[in-house]
Tab-separated table of C-alpha atoms in Angstrom:
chain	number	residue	atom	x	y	z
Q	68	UNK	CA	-33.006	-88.551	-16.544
Q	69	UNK	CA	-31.504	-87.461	-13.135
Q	70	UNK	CA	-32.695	-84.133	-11.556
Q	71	UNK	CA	-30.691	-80.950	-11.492
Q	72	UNK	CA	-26.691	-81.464	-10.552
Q	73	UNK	CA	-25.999	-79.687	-7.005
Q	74	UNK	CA	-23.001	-78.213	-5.948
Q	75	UNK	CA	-21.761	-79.981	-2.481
Q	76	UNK	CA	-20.171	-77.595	-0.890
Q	77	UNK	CA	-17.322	-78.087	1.683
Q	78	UNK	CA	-17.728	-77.826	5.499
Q	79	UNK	CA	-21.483	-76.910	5.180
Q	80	UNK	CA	-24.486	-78.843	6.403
Q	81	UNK	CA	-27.045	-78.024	4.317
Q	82	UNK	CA	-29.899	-78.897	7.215
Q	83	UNK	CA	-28.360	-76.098	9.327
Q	84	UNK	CA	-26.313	-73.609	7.483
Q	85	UNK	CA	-27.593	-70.469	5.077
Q	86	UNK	CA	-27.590	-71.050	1.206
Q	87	UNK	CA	-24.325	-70.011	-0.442
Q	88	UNK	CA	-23.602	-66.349	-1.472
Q	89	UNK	CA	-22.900	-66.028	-5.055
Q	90	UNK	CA	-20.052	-63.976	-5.999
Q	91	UNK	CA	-19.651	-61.998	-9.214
Q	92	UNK	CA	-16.811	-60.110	-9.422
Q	93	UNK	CA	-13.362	-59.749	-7.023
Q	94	UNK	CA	-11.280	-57.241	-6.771
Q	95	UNK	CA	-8.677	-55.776	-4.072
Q	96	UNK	CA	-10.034	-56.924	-0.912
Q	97	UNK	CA	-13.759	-57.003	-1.913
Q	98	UNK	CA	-16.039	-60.156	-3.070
Q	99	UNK	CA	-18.921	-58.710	-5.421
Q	100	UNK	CA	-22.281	-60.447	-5.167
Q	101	UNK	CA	-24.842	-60.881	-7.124
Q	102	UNK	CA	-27.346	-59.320	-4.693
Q	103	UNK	CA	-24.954	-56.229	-4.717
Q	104	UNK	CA	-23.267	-56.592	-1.508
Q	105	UNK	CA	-19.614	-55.994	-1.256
Q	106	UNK	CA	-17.888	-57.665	1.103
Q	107	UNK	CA	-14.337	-57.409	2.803
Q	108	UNK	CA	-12.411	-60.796	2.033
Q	109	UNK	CA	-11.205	-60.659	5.935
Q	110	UNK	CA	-10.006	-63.941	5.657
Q	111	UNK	CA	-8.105	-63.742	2.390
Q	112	UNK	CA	-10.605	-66.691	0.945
Q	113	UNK	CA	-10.030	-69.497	3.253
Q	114	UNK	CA	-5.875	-68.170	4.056
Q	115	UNK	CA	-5.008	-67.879	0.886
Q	116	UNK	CA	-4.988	-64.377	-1.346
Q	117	UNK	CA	-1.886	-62.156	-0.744
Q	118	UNK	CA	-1.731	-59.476	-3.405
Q	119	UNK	CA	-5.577	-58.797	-3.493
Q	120	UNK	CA	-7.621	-60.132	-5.768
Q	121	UNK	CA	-7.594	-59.850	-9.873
Q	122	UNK	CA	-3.737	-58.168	-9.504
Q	123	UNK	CA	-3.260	-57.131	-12.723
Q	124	UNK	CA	0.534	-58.567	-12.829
Q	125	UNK	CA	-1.175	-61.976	-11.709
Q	126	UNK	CA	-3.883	-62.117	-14.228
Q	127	UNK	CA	-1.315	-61.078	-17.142
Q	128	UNK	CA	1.302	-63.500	-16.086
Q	129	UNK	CA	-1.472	-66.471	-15.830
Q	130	UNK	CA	-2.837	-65.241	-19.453
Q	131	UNK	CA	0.503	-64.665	-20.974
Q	132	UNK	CA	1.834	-68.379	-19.801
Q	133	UNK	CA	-1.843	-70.297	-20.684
Q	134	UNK	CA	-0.737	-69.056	-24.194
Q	135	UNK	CA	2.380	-70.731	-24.533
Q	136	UNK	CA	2.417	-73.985	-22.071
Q	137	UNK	CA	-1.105	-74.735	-20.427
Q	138	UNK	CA	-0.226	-78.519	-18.478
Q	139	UNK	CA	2.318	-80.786	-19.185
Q	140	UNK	CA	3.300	-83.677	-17.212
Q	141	UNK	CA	6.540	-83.268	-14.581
Q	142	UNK	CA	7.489	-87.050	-14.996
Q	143	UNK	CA	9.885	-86.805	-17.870
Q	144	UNK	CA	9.723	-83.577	-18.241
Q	145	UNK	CA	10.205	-80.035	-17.443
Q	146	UNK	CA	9.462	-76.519	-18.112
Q	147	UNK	CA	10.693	-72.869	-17.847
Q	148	UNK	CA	7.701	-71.749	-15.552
Q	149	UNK	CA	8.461	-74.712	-12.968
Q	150	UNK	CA	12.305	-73.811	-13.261
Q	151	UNK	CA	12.210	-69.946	-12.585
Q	152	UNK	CA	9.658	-70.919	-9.654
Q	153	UNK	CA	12.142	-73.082	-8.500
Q	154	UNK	CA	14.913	-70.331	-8.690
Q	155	UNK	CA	12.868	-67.497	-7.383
Q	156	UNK	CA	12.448	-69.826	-4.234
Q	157	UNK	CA	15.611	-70.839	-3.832
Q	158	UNK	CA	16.243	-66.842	-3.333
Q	159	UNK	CA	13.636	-66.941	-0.274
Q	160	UNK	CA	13.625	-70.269	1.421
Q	161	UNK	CA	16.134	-71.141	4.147
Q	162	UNK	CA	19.525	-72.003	3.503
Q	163	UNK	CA	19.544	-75.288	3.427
Q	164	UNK	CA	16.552	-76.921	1.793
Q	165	UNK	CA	17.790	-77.141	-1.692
Q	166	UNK	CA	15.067	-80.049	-3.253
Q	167	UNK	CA	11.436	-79.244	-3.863
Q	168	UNK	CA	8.828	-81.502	-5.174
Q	169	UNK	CA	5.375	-80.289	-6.770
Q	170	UNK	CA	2.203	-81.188	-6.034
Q	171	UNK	CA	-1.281	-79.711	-5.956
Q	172	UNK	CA	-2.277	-78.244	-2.544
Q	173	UNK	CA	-1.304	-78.381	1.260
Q	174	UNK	CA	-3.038	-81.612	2.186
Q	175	UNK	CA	-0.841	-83.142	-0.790
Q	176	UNK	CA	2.579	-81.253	0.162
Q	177	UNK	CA	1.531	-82.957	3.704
Q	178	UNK	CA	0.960	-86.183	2.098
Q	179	UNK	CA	4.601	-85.790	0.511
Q	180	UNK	CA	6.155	-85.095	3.021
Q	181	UNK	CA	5.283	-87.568	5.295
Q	182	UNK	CA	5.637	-90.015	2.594
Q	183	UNK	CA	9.100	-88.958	2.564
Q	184	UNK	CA	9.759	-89.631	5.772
Q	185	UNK	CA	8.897	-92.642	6.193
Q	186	UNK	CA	10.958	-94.177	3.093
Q	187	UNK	CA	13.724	-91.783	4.195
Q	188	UNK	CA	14.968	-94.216	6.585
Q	189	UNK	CA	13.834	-96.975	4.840
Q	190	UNK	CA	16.335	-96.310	2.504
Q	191	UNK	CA	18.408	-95.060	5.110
Q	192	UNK	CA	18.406	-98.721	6.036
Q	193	UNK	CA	16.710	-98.058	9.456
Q	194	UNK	CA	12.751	-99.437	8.140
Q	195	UNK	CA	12.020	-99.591	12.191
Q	196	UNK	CA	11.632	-95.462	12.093
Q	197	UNK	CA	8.205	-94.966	10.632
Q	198	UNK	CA	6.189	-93.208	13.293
Q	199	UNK	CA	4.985	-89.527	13.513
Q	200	UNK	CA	4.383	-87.593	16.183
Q	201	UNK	CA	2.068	-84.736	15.792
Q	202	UNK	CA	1.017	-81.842	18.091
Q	203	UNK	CA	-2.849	-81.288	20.083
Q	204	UNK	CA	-4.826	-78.845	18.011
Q	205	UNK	CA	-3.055	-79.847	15.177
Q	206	UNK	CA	-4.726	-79.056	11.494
Q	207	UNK	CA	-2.857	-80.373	8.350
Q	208	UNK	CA	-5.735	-81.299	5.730
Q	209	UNK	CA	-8.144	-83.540	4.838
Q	210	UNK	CA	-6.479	-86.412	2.842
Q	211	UNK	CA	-6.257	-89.431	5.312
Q	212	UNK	CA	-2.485	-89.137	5.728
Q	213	UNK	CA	-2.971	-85.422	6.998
Q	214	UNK	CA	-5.909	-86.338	8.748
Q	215	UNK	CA	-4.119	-88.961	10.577
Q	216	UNK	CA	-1.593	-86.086	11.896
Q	217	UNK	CA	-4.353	-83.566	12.862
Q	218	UNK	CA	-6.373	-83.653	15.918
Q	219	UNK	CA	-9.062	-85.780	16.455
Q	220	UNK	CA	-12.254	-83.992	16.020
Q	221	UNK	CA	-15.704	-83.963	14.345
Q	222	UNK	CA	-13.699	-83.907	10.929
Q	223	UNK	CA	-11.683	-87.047	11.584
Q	224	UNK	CA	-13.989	-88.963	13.889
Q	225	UNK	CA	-15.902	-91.059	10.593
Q	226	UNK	CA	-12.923	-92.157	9.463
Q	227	UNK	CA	-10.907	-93.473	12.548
Q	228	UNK	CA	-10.509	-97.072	10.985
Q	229	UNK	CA	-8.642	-95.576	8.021
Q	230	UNK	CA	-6.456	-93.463	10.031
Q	231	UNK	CA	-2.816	-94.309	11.157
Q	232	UNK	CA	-1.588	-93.787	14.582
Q	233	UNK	CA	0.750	-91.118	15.511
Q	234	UNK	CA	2.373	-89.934	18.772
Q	235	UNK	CA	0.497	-87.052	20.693
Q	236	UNK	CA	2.473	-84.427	22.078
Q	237	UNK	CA	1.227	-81.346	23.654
Q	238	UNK	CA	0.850	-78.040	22.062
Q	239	UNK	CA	2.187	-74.632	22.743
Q	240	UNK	CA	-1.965	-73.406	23.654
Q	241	UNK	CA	-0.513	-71.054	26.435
Q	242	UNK	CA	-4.335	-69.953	26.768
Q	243	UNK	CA	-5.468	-72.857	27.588
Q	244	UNK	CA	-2.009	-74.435	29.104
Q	245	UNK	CA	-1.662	-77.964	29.258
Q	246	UNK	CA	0.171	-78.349	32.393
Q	247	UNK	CA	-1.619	-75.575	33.899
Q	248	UNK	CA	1.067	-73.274	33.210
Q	249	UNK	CA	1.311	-69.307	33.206
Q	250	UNK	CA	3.048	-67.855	30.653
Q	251	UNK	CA	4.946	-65.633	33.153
Q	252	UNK	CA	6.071	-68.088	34.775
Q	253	UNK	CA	6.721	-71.225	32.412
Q	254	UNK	CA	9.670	-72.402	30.808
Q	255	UNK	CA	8.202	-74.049	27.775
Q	256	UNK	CA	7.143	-77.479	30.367
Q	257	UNK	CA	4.513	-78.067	27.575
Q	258	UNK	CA	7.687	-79.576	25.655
Q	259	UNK	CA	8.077	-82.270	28.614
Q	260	UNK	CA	6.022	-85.101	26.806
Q	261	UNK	CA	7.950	-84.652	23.402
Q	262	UNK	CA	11.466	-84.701	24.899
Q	263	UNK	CA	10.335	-87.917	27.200
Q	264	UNK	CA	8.864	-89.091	23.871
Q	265	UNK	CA	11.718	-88.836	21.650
Q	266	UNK	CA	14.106	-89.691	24.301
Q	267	UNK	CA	12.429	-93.113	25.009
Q	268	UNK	CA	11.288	-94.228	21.461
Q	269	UNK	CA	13.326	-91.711	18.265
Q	270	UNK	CA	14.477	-95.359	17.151
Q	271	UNK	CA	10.791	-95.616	16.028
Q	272	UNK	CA	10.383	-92.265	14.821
Q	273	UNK	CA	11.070	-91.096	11.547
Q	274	UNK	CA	9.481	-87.455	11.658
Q	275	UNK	CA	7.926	-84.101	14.000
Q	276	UNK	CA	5.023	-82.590	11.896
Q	277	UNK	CA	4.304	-79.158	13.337
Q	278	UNK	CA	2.756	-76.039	11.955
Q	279	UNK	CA	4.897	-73.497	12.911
Q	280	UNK	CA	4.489	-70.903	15.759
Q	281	UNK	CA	0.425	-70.516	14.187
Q	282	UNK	CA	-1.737	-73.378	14.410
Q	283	UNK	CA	-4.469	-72.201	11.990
Q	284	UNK	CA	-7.901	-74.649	12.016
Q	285	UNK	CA	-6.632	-75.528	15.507
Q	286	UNK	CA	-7.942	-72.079	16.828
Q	287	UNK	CA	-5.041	-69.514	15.508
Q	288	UNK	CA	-3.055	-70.460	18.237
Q	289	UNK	CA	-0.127	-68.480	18.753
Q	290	UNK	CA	3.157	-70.556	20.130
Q	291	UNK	CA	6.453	-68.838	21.374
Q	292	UNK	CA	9.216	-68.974	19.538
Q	293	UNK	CA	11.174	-70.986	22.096
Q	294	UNK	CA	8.834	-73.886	21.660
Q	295	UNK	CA	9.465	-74.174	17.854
Q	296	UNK	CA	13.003	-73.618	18.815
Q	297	UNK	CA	13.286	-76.696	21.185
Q	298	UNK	CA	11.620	-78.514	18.829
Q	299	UNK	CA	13.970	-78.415	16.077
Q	300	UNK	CA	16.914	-78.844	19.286
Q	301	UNK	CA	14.833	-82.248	20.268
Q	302	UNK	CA	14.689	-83.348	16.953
Q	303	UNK	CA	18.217	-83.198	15.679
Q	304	UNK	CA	19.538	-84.123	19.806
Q	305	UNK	CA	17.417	-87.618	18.930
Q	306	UNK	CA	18.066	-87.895	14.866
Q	307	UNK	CA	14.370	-87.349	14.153
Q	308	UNK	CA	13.573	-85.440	11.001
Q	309	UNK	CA	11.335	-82.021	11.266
Q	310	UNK	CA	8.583	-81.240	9.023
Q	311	UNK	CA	8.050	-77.789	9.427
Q	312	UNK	CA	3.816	-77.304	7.448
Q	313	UNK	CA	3.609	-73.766	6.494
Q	314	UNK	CA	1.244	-74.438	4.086
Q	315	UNK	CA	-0.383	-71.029	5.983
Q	316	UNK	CA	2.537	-69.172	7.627
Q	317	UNK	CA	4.406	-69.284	4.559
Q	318	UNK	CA	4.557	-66.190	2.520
Q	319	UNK	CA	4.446	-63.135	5.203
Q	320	UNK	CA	1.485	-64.233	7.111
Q	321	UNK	CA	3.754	-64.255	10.380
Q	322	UNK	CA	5.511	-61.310	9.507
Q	323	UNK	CA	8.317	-63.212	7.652
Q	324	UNK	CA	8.755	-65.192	4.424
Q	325	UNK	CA	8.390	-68.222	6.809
Q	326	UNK	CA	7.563	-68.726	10.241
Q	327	UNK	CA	10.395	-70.450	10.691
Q	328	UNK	CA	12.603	-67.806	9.829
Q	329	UNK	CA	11.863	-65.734	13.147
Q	330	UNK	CA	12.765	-68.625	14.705
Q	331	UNK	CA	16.177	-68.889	13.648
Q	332	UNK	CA	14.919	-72.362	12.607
Q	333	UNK	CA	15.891	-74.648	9.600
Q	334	UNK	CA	13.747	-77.625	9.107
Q	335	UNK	CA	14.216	-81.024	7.706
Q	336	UNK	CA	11.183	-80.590	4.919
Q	337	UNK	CA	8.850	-77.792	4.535
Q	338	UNK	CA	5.239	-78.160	3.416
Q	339	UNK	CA	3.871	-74.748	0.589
Q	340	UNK	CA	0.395	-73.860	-0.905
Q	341	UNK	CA	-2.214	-71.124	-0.294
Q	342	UNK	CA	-0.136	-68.284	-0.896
Q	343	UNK	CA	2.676	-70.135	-3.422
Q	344	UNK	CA	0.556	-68.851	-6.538
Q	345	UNK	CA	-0.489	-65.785	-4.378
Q	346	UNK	CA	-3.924	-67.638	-3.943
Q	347	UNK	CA	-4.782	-67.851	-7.445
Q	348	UNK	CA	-4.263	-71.032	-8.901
Q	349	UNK	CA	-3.774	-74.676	-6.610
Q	350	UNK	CA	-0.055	-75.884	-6.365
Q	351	UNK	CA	1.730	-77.334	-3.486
Q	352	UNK	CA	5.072	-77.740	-2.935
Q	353	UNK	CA	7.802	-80.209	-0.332
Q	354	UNK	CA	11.234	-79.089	-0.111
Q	355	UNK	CA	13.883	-81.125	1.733
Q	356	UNK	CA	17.076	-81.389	2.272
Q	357	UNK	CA	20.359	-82.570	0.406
Q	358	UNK	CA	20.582	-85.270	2.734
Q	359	UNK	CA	16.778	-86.133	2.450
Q	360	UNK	CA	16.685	-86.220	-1.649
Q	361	UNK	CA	19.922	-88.589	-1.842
Q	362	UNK	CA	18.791	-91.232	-0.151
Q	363	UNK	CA	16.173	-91.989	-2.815
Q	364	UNK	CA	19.224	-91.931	-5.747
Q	365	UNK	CA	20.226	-95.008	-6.231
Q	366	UNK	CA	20.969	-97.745	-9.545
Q	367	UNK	CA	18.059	-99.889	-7.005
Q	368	UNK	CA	15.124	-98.501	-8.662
Q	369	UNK	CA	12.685	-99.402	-5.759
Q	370	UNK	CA	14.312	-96.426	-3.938
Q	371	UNK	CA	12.707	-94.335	-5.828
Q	372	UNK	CA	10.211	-91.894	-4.710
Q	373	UNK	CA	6.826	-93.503	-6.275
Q	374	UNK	CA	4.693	-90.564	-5.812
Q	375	UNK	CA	2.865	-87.859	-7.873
Q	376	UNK	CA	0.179	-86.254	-9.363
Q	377	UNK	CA	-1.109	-85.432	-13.037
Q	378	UNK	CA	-1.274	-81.612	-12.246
Q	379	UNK	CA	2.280	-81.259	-10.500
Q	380	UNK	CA	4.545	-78.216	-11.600
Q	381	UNK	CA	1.589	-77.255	-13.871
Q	382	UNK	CA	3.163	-74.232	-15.722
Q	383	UNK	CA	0.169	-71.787	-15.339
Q	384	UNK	CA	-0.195	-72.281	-11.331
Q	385	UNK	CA	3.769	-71.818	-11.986
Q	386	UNK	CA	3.207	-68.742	-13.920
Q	387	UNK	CA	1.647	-67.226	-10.769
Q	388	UNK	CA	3.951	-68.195	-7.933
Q	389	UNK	CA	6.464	-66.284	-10.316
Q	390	UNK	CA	4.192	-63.534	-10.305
Q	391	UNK	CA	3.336	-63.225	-6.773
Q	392	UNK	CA	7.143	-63.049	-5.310
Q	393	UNK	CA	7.573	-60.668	-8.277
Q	394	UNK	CA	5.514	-58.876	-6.581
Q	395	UNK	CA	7.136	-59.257	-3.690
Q	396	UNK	CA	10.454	-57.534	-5.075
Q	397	UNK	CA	8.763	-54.462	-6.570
Q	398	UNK	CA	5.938	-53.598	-4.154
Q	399	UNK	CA	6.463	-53.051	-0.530
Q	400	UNK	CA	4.614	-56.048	0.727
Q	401	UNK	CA	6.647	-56.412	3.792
Q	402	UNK	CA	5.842	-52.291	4.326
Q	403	UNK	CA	2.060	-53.660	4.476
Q	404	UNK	CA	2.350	-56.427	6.843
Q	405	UNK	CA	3.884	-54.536	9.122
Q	406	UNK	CA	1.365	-51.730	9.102
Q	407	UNK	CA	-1.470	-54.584	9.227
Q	408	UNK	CA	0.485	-56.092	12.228
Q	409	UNK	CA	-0.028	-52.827	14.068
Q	410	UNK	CA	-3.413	-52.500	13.775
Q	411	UNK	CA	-3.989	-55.666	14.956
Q	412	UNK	CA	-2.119	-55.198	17.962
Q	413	UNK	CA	-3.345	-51.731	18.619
Q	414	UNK	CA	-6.746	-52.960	18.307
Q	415	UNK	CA	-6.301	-55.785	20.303
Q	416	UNK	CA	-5.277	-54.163	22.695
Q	417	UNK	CA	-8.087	-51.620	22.956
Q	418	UNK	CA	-10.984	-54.681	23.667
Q	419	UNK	CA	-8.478	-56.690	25.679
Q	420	UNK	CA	-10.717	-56.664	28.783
Q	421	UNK	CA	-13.661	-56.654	26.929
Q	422	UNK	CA	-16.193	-58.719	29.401
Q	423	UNK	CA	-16.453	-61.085	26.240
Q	424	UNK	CA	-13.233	-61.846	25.810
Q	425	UNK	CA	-11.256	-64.687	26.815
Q	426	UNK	CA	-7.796	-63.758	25.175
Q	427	UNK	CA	-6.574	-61.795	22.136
Q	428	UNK	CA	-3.583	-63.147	20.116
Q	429	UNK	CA	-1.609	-61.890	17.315
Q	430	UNK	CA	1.438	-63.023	14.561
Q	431	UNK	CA	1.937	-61.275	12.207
Q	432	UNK	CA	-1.227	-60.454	9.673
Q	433	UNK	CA	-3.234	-62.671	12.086
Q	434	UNK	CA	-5.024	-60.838	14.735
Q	435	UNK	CA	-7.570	-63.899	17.033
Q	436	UNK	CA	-10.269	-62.827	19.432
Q	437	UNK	CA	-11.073	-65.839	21.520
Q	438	UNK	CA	-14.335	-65.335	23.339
Q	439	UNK	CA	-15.607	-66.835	26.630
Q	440	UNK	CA	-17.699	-69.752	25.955
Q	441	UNK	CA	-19.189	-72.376	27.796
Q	442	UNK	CA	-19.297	-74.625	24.821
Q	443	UNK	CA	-15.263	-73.726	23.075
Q	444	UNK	CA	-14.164	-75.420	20.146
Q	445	UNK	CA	-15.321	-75.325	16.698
Q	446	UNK	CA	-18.670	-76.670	17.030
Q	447	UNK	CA	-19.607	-74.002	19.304
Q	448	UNK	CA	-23.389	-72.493	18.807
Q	449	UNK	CA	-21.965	-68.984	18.859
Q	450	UNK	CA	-20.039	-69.559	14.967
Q	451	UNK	CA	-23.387	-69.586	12.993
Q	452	UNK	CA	-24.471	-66.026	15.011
Q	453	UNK	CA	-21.277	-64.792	14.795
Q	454	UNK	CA	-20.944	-65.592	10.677
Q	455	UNK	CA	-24.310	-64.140	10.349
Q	456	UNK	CA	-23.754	-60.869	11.788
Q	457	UNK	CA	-20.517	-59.958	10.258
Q	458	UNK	CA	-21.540	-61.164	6.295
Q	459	UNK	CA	-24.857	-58.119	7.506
Q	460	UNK	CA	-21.923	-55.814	8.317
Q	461	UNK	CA	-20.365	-56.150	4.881
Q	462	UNK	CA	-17.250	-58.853	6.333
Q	463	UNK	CA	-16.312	-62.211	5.288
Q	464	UNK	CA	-14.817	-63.730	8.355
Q	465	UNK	CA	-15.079	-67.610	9.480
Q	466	UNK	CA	-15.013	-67.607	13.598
Q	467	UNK	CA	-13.492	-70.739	14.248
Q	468	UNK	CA	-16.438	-71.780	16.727
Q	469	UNK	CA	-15.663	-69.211	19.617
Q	470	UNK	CA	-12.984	-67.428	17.772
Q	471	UNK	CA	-12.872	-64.969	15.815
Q	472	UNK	CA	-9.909	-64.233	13.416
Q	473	UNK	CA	-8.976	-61.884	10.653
Q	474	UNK	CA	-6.452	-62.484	8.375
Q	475	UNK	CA	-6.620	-60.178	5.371
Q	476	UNK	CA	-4.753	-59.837	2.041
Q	477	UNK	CA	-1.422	-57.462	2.155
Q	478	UNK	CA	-3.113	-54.552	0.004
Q	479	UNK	CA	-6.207	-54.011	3.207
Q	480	UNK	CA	-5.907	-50.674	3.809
Q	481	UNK	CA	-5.945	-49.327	6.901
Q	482	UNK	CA	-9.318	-47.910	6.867
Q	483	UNK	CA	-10.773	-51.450	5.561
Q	484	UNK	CA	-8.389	-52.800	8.382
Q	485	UNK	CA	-10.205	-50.798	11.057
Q	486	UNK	CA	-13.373	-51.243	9.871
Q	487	UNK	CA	-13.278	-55.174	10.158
Q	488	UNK	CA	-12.100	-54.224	13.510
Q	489	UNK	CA	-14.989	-51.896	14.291
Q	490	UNK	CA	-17.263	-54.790	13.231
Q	491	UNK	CA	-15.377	-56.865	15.660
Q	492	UNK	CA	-16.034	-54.673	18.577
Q	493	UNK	CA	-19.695	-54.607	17.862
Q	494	UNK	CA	-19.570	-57.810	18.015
Q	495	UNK	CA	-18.110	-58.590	21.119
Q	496	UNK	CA	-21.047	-55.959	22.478
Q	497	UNK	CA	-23.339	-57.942	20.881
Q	498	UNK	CA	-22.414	-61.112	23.203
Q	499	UNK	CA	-22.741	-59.389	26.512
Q	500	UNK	CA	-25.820	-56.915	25.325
């Protein structure tokens, strides 16, 4: 007989890292343990809880739909949970992207999309444009296809045979400035390699993956809206499609509905998940263009789009994607963004030029501390310290190696904003004490 089953658990090494904290209960923005902690969700639970958790309109509208439809399969068929989903975001997408196709999480909507690219022009009659180009710092999931257009790192090194090459172009990390840059004084020059790129080789291009104005895993890096602005210009100048991946900035977490929104931006395909179902149930979602979704109908049935997966449209996750921009309409969400937005900045502002501090960045509901390190990145030896010390302080927040982030559902209160922020502070003493 074997010996006891063991949970694997993701991004931990087991050697190195403390044994998992078991959760009983959630509610609002607290995680209940079993010891009988309570803990602020700071990080919304990996990016992706909106509403606070166990909303009662969520739980009823998951409970209410698991009663009438639990699964049934999209091929063939269809449902009135997927449909009103699809109607209540046709009401908040950008004009413009009219087709969606379901799947089960951001690495898949990724997947799709890049899928979709590529036999875009292939039916498009143009096979030759089947390249990617991807941005530094990029993070898009862990599924080899959206491995292949994130940044090489520790979490893509072990599999660099089964990867497929993409086209590098710089990113927007005015921090850390590629071309040794100011902000002050720069004119976006960071874009340079992308429009020499596309200039010299968008007949082998089919698609720009970016995540837009937030790279998330990357190190919540904060772009300006000019770059994402001139990237969509490049694109269409050089008939290259734009996948816009707001698998995280979708939803309000910039400040809008989407990211790309402030930036006046329509793109070619955009990538959903995390906050679709409010963060309650997995679902992902692509959504293209007219122009996009007609080149795969056809009476030639090997233009069709061979892809999908046994869970898409399921009608509960459906139920709750319903729910959550229900929510949307008759609470003032957007009311609490904003009020999280300025406590961020105000706060940032306040430990600024702290000695510890390297820079402070902010979009939206995302407030990043980056701290001086002489070892930056995500493997750096402060993360464990800095995990450690704010789960003692009653936090849940995952520095991303040197840098520390919060990104908290809508419903935080002030006071619970603050005090994340207080923690924070300490923390920062902490380094330099």
């Amino acid at each position: 007989m074997n010996g006891d089953l063991k949970i694997w658990h993701p991004f931990t090494q087991e050697a190195l890292d403390p044994p998992p904290i078991r959760v009983t209960r959630a509610e609002g923005v607290y995680l209940h343990t079993d010891d009988g902690r309570k803990l602020i969700d700071g990080i919304s639970s990996w990016w992706v809880n909106l509403h606070g958790h166990g909303h009662p309109a969520m739980v009823a509208a998951i409970a209410e739909q698991a009663a009438k439809i639990d699964h049934v399969l999209l091929a063939g068929f269809t449902h009135a949970a997927v449909e009103e989903l699809r109607d209540r975001l046709q009401k908040v997408l950008p004009a413009g992207l009219t087709h969606i196709f379901f799947s089960d999480d951001g690495s898949t909507a990724v997947e799709v999309a890049l899928k979709m690219a590529v036999q875009y022009w292939q039916n498009a009659g143009r096979p030759q444009k089947k390249s990617i180009v991807a941005l530094e710092h990029a993070y898009h999931g862990d599924t080899v296809g959206a491995m292949s257009v994130g940044a090489d790192s520790d979490f893509t090194s072990p599999f660099a045979s089964f990867l497929f090459p993409v086209h590098r172009v710089h990113s927007a990390y005015c921090f850390r400035c590629p071309v040794g840059k100011t902000r002050a004084t720069c004119d976006i020059d960071c874009l340079e390699r992308l429009r020499l790129l596309l200039h010299e080789k968008h007949g082998e291009i089919a698609a720009v993956i970016v995540e837009p104005l937030l790279q998330g895993a990357g190190g919540m890096i904060v772009h300006p809206v000019e770059f994402l602005q001139r990237v969509r210009r490049l694109c269409t100048e050089h008939g290259v499609l734009l996948i816009a991946d707001e698998v995280l900035t979708g939803f309000g977490r910039c400040g809008r509905m989407f990211a790309s929104e402030i930036a006046g931006i329509v793109p070619d395909m955009m990538c959903l998940s995390k906050g679709l179902t409010g963060g309650v149930l997995p679902m992902g979602a692509t959504v293209c263009t007219d122009r996009i979704h007609d080149a795969f109908v056809s009476s030639d049935r090997t233009r069709t789009f061979y892809h999908g997966h046994s869970y898409t449209g399921n009608p509960i996750a459906a139920a709750a994607g319903v729910a959550s921009l229900d929510i949307f309409e008759r609470e003032p969400v957007f009311d609490r963004i904003a009020t999280i937005s300025k406590i961020h900045c105000e706060r940032l502002a306040a430990i600024r030029n702290h000695p510890a501090v390297g820079e402070v960045r902010s979009i939206g509901t995302m407030a990043a501390v980056e701290l001086k390190a002489d070892d930056p990145g995500y493997a750096s030896k402060l993360r464990p310290n800095l995990y450690k010390f704010f789960i003692e302080a009653g936090v849940l927040l995952g520095p991303l190696g040197n840098i520390v982030y919060v990104l908290p559902p809508y419903v935080i209160s002030p006071a619970e904003l603050n005090f994340v922020h207080d923690r924070i502070a300490e923390a920062l003493d902490s380094c330099t004490s």
